[in-house]
PDB file of C-alpha atoms and ligand atoms in Angstrom:
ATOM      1  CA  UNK A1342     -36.055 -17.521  62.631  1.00 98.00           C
ATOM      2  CA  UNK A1343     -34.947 -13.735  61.962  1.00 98.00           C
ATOM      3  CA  UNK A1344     -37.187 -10.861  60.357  1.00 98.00           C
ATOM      4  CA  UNK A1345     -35.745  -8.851  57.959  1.00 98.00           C
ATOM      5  CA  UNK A1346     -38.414  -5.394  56.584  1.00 98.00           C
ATOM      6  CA  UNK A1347     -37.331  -3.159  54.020  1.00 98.00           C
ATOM      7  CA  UNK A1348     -39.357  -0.579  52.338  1.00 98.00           C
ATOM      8  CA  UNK A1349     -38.084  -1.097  48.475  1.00 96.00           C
ATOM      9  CA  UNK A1350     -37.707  -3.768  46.290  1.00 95.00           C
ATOM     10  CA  UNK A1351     -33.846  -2.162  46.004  1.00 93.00           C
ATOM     11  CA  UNK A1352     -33.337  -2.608  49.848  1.00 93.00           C
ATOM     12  CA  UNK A1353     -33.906  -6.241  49.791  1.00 95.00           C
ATOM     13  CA  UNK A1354     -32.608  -7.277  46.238  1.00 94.00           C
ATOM     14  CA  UNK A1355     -29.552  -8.218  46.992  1.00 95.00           C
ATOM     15  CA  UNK A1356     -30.817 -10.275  50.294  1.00 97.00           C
ATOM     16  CA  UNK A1357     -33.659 -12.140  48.164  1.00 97.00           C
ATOM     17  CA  UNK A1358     -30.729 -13.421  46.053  1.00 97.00           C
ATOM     18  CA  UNK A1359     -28.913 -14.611  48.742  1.00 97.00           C
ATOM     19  CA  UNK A1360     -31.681 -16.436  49.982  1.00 98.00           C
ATOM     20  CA  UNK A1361     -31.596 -20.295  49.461  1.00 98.00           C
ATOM     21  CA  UNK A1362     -34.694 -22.367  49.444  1.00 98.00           C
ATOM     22  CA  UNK A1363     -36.887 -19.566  49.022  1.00 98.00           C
ATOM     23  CA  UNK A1364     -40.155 -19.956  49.391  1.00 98.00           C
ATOM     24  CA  UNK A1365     -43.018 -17.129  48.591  1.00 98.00           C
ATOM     25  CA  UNK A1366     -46.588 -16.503  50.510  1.00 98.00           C
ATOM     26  CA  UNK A1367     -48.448 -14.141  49.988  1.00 98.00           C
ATOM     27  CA  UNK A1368     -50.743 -12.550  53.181  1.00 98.00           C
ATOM     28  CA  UNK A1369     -52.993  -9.232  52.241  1.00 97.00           C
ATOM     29  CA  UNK A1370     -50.525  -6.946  50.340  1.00 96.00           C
ATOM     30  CA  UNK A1371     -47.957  -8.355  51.747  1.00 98.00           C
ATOM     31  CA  UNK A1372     -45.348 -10.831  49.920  1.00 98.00           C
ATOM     32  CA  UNK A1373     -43.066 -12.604  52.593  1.00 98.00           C
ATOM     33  CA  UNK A1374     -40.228 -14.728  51.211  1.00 98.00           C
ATOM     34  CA  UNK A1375     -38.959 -17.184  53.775  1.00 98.00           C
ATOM     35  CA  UNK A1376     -35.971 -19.966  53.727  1.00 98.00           C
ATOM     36  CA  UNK A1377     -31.510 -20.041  54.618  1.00 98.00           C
ATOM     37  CA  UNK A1378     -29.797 -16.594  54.536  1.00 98.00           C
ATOM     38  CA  UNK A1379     -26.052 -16.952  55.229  1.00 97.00           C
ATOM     39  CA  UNK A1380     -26.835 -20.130  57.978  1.00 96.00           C
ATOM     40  CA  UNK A1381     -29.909 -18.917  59.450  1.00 97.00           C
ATOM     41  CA  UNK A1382     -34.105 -19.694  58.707  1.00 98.00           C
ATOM     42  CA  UNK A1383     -34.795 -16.246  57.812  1.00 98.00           C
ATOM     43  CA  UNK A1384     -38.142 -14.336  56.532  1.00 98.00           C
ATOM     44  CA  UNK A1385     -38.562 -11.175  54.416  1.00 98.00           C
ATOM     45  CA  UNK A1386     -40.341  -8.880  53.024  1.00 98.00           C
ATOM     46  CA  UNK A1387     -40.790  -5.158  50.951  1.00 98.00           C
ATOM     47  CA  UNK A1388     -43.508  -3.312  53.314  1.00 98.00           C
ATOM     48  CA  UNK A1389     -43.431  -0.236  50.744  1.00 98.00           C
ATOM     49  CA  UNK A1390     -42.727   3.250  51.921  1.00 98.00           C
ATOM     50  CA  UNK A1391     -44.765   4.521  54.878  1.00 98.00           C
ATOM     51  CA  UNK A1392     -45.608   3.771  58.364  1.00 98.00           C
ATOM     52  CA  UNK A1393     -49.135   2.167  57.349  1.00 98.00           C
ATOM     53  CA  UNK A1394     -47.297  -0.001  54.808  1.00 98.00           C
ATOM     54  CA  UNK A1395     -44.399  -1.431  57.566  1.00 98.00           C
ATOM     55  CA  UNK A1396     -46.921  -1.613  60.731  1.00 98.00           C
ATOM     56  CA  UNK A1397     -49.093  -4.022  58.509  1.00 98.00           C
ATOM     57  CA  UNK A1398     -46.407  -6.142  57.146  1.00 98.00           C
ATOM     58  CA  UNK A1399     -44.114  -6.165  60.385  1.00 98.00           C
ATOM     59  CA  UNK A1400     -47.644  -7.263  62.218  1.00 98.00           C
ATOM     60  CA  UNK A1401     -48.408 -10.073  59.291  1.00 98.00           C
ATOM     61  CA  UNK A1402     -44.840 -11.035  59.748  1.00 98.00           C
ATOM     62  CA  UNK A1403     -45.047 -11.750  63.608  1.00 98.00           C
ATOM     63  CA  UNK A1404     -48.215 -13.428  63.372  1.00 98.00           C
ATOM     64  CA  UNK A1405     -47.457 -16.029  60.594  1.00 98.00           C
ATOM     65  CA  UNK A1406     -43.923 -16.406  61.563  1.00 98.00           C
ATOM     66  CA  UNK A1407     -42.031 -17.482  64.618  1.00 98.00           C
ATOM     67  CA  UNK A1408     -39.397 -14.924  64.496  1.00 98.00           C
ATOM     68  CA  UNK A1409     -37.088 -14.293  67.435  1.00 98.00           C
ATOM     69  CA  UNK A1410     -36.752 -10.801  66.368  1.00 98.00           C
ATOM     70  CA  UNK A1411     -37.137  -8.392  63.570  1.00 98.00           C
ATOM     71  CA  UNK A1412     -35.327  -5.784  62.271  1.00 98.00           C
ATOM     72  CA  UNK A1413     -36.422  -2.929  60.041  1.00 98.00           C
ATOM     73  CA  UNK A1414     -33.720  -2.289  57.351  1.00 98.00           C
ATOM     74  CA  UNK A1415     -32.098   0.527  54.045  1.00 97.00           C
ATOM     75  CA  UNK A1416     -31.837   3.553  53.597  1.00 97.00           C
ATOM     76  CA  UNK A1417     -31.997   6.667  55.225  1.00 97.00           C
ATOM     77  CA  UNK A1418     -31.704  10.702  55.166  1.00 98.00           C
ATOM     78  CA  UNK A1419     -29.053  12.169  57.365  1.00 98.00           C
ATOM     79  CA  UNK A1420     -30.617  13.937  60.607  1.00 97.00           C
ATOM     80  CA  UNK A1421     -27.637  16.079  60.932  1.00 96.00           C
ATOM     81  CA  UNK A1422     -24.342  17.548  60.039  1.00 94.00           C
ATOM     82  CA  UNK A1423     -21.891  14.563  60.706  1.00 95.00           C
ATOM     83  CA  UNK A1424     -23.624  12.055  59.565  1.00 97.00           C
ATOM     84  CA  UNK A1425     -23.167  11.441  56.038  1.00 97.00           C
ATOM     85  CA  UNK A1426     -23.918   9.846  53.017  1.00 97.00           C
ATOM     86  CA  UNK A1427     -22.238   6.517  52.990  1.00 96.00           C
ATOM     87  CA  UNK A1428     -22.384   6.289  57.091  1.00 97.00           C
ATOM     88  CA  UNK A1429     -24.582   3.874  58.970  1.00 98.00           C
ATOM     89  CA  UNK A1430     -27.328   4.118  61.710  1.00 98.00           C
ATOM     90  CA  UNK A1431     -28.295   2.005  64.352  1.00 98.00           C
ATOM     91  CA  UNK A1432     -30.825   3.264  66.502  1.00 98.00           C
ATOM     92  CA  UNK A1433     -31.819   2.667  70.286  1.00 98.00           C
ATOM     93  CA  UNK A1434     -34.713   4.063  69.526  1.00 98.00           C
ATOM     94  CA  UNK A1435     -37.282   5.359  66.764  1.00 98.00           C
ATOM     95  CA  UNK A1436     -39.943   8.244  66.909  1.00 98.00           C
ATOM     96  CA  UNK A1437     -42.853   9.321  64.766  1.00 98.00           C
ATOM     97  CA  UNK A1438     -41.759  12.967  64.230  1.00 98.00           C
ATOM     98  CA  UNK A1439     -45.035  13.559  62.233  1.00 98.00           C
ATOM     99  CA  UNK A1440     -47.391  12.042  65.271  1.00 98.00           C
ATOM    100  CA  UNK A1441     -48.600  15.418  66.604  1.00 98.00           C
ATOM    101  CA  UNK A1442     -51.189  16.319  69.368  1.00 98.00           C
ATOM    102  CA  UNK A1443     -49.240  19.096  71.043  1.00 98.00           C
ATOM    103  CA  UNK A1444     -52.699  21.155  70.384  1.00 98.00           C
ATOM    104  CA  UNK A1445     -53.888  18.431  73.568  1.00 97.00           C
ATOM    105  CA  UNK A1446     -51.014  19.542  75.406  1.00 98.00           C
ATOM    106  CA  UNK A1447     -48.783  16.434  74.494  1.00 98.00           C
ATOM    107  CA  UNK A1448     -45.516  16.342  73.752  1.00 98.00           C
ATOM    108  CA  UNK A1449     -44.465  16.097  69.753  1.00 98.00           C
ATOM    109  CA  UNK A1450     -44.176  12.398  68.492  1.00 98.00           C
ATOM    110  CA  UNK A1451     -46.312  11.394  71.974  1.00 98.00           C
ATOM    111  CA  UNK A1452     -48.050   8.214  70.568  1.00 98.00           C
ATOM    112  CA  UNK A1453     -51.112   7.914  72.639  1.00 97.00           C
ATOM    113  CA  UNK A1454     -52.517   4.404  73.797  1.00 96.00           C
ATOM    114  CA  UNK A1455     -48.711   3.375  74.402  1.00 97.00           C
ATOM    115  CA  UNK A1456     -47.798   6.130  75.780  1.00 98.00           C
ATOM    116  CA  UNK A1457     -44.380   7.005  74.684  1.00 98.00           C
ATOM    117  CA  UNK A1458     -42.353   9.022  72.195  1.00 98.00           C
ATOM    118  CA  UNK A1459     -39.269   7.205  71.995  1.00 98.00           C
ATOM    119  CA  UNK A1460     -40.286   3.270  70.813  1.00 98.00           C
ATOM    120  CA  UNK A1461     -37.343   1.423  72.230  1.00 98.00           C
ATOM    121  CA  UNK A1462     -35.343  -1.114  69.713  1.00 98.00           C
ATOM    122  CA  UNK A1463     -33.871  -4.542  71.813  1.00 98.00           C
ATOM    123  CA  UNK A1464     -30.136  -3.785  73.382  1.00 98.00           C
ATOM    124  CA  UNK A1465     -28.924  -6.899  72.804  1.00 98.00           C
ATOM    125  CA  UNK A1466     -29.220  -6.475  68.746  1.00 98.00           C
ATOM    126  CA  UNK A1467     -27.915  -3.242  68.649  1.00 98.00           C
ATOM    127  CA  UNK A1468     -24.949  -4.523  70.070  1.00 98.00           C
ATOM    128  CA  UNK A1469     -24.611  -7.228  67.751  1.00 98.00           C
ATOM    129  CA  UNK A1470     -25.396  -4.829  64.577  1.00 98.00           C
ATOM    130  CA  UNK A1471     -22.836  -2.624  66.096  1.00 98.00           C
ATOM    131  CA  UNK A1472     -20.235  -5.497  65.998  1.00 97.00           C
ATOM    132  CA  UNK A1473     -20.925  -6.695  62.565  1.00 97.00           C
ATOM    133  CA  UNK A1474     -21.115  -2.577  61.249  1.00 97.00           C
ATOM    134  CA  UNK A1475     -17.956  -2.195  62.653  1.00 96.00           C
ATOM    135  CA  UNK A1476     -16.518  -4.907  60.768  1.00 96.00           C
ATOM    136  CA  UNK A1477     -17.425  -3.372  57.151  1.00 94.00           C
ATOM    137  CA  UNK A1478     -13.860  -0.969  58.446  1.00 92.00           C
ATOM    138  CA  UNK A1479     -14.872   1.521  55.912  1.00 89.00           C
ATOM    139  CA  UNK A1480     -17.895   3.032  56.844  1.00 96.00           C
ATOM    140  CA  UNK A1481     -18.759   5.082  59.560  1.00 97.00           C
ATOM    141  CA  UNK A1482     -21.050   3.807  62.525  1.00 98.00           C
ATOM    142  CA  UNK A1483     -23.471   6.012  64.941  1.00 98.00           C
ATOM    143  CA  UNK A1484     -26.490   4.943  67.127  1.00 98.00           C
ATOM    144  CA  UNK A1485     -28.739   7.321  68.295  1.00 98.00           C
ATOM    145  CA  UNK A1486     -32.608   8.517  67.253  1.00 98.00           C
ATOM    146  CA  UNK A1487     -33.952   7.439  64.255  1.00 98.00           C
ATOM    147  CA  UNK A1488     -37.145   9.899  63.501  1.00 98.00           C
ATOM    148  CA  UNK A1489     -40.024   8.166  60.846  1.00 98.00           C
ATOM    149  CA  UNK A1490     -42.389  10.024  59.064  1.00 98.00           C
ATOM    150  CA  UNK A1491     -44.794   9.671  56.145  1.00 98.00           C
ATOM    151  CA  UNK A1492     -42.676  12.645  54.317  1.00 98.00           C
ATOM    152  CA  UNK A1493     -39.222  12.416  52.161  1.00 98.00           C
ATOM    153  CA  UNK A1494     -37.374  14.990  53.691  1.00 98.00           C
ATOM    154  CA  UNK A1495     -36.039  16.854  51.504  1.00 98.00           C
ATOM    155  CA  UNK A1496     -35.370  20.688  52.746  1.00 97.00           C
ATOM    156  CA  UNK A1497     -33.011  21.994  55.058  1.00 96.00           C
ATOM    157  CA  UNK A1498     -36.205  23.260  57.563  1.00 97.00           C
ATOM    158  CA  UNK A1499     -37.661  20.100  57.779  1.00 98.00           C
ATOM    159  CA  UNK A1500     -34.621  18.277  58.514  1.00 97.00           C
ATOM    160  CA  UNK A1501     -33.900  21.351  61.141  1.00 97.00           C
ATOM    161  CA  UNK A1502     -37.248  21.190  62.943  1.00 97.00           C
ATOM    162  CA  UNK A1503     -37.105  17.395  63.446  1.00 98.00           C
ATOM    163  CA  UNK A1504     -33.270  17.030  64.419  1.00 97.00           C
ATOM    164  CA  UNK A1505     -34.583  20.079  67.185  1.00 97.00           C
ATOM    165  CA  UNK A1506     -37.553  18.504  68.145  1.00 97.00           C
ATOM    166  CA  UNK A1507     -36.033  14.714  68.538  1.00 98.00           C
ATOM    167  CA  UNK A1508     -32.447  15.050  68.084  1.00 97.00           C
ATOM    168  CA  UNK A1509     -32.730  12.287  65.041  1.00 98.00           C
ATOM    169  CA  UNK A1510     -29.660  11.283  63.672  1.00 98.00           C
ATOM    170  CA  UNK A1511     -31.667   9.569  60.788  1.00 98.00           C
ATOM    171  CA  UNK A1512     -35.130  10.266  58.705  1.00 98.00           C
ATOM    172  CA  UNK A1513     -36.868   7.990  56.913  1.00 98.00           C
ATOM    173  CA  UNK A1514     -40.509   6.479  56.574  1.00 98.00           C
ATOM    174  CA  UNK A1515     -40.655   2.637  58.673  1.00 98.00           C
ATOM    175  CA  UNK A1516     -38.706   2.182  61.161  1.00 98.00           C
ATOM    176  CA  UNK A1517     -40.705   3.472  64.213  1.00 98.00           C
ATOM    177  CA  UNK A1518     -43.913   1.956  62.632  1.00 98.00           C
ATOM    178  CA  UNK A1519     -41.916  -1.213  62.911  1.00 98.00           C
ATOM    179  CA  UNK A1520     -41.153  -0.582  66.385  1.00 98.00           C
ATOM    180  CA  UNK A1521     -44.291   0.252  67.207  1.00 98.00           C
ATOM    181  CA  UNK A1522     -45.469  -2.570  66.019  1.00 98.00           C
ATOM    182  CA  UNK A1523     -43.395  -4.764  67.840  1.00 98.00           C
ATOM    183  CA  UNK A1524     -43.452  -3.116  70.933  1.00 98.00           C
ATOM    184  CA  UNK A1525     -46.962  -3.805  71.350  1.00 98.00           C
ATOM    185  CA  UNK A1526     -46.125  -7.556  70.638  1.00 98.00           C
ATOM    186  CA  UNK A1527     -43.202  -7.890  72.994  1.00 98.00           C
ATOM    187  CA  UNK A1528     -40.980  -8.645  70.060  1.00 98.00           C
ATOM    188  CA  UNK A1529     -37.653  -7.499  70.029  1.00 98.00           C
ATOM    189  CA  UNK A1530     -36.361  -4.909  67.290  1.00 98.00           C
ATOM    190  CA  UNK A1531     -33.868  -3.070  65.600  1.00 98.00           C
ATOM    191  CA  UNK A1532     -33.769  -0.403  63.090  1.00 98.00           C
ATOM    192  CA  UNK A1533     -30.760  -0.129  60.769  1.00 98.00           C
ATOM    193  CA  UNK A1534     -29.824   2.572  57.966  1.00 98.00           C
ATOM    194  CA  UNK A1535     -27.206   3.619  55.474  1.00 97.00           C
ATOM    195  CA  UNK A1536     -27.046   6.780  54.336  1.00 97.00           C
ATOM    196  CA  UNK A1537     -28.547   7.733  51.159  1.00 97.00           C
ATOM    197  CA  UNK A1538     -28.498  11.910  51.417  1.00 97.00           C
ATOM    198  CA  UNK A1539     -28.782  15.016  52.973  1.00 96.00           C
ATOM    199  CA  UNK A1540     -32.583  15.167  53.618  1.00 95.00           C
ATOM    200  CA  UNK A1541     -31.717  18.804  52.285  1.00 94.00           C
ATOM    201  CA  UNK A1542     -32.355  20.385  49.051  1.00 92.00           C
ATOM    202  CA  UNK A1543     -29.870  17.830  47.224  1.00 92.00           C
ATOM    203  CA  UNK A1544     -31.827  15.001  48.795  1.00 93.00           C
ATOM    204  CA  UNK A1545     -33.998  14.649  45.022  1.00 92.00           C
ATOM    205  CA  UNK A1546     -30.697  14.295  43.367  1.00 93.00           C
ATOM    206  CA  UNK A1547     -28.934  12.052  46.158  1.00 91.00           C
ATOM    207  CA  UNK A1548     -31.242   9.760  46.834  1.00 93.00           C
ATOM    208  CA  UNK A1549     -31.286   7.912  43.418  1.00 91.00           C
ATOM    209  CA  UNK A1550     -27.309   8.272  43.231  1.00 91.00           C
ATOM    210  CA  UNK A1551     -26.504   7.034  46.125  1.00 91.00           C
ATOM    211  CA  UNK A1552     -29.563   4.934  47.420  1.00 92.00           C
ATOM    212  CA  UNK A1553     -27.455   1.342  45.575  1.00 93.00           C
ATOM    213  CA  UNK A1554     -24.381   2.090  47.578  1.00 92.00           C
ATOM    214  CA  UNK A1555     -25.790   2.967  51.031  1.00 92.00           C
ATOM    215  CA  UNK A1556     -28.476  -0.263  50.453  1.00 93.00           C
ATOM    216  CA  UNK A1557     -25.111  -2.364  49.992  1.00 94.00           C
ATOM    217  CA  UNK A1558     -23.493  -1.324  53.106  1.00 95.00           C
ATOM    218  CA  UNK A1559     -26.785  -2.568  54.840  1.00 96.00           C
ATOM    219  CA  UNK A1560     -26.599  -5.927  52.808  1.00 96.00           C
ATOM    220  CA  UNK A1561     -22.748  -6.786  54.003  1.00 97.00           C
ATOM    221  CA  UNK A1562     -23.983  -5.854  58.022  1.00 98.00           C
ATOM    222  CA  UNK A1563     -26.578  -8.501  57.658  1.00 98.00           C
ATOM    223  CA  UNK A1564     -24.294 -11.197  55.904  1.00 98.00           C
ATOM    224  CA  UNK A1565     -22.223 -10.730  58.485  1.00 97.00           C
ATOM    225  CA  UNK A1566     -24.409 -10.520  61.339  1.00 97.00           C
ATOM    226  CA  UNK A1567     -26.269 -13.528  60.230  1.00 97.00           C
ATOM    227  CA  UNK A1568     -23.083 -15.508  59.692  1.00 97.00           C
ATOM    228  CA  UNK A1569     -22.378 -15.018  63.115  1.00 93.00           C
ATOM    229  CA  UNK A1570     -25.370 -15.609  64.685  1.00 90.00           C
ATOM    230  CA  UNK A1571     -25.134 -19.135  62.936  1.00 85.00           C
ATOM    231  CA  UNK A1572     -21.355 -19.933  63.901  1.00 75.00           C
TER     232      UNK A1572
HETATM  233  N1  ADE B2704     -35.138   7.651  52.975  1.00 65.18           N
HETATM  234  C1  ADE B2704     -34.004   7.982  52.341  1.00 65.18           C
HETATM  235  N2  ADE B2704     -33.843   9.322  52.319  1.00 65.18           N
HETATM  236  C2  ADE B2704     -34.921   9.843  52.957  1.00 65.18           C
HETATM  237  C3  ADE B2704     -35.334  11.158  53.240  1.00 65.18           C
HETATM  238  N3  ADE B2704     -34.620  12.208  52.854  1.00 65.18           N
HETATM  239  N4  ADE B2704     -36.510  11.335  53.898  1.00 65.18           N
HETATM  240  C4  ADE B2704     -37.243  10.262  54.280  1.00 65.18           C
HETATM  241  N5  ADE B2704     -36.905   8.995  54.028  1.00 65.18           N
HETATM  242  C5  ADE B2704     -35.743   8.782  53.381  1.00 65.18           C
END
């Protein structure tokens, strides 16, 4: 079985509807929907925005359900000029650009008790959500550093100072609380995001424009991922 987390209900939509047998349980907050996606026993869920929201319901998921591995999914600010809107992210790894102790002499993002900044996602699956991104032909494909905060990013300085601090390619609100969480589970993970704006001054107006389009492009990497994986 395969984990799928997206923040919003518009991330998911069109993967709840591909879903046969469905079959809804509810744990805490949490709503999990679990049954067939394109040939594979599959599980998901909406965590809501924020890294409080996704470490609980990425944590509920691996408890209750034997998934292989689980993958944090949607959309996604840009982290820098040449990645745009439309383009998708894969990261190797995620970091909590808002985790801060640098007045204790750490470094920024340092995530004490684990240790680490950068929460590594599983090789293998970025290499198969490479493959299947490439496929889509039409859309652009990077992997690098996906930063997560508890912000929406949405001026030019606050895009600046993370992309400087972490070199993020990406910003958006889960995907390192995912990681985090399944780090400290052994679970394997992957983060992967579409586009949806500038995380700049725009990113108000962007976001709702474009947030449909860039959540399909994630939808059609699954499909085909998942296809795949069952062939
Ligand atoms: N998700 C989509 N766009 C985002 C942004 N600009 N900041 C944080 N999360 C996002």
């Amino acid at each position: 079985m395969v984990g799928l987390i997206g923040a919003m209900q518009l991330e998911m939509d069109q993967l709840m509807e591909s879903m046969e047998d469905r079959h809804e349980t509810r744990i805490g907050s949490d709503c999990f929907y679990s049954g067939r996606l394109y040939g594979r026993e599959a599980v998901l869920a909406v965590c809501g925005p924020g890294k409080v929201n996704a470490a609980l319901c990425a944590e509920r998921m691996m408890l209750h359900y034997p998934v292989e591995w689980l993958l944090n999914l949607g959309v996604a600010g840009s982290g820098q000029p040449g990645v745009g809107i439309g383009d998708m992210v894969i990261a190797t790894a995620a970091v909590q650009h808002d985790m801060d102790t640098t007045g204790l002499g750490d470094p920024p993002g340092f995530i004490s008790k684990i240790g680490l900044v950068e929460l590594p996602c599983d090789a293998a699956l970025r290499e198969k959500l490479r493959q299947a991104a490439e496929k889509l032909g039409d859309v652009r494909v990077h992997e690098g550093l996906i930063a997560t905060g508890d912000q929406f990013i949405h001026t030019a300085e606050a895009r600046e100072r993370i992309h400087r601090q972490f070199g993020a390619l990406a910003v958006e609100m889960e995907g390192a609380a995912v990681a985090h969480a399944c780090l400290t589970h052994g679970l394997p993970c992957g983060v992967l995001r579409s586009i949806s704006d500038e995380a700049n001054g725009q990113a108000d107006i962007d976001y709702p424009t474009f947030a449909r389009m860039a959540a399909a492009h994630t939808h059609r990497v699954i499909e085909i991922l998942l296809k795949e994986m069952a062939s």
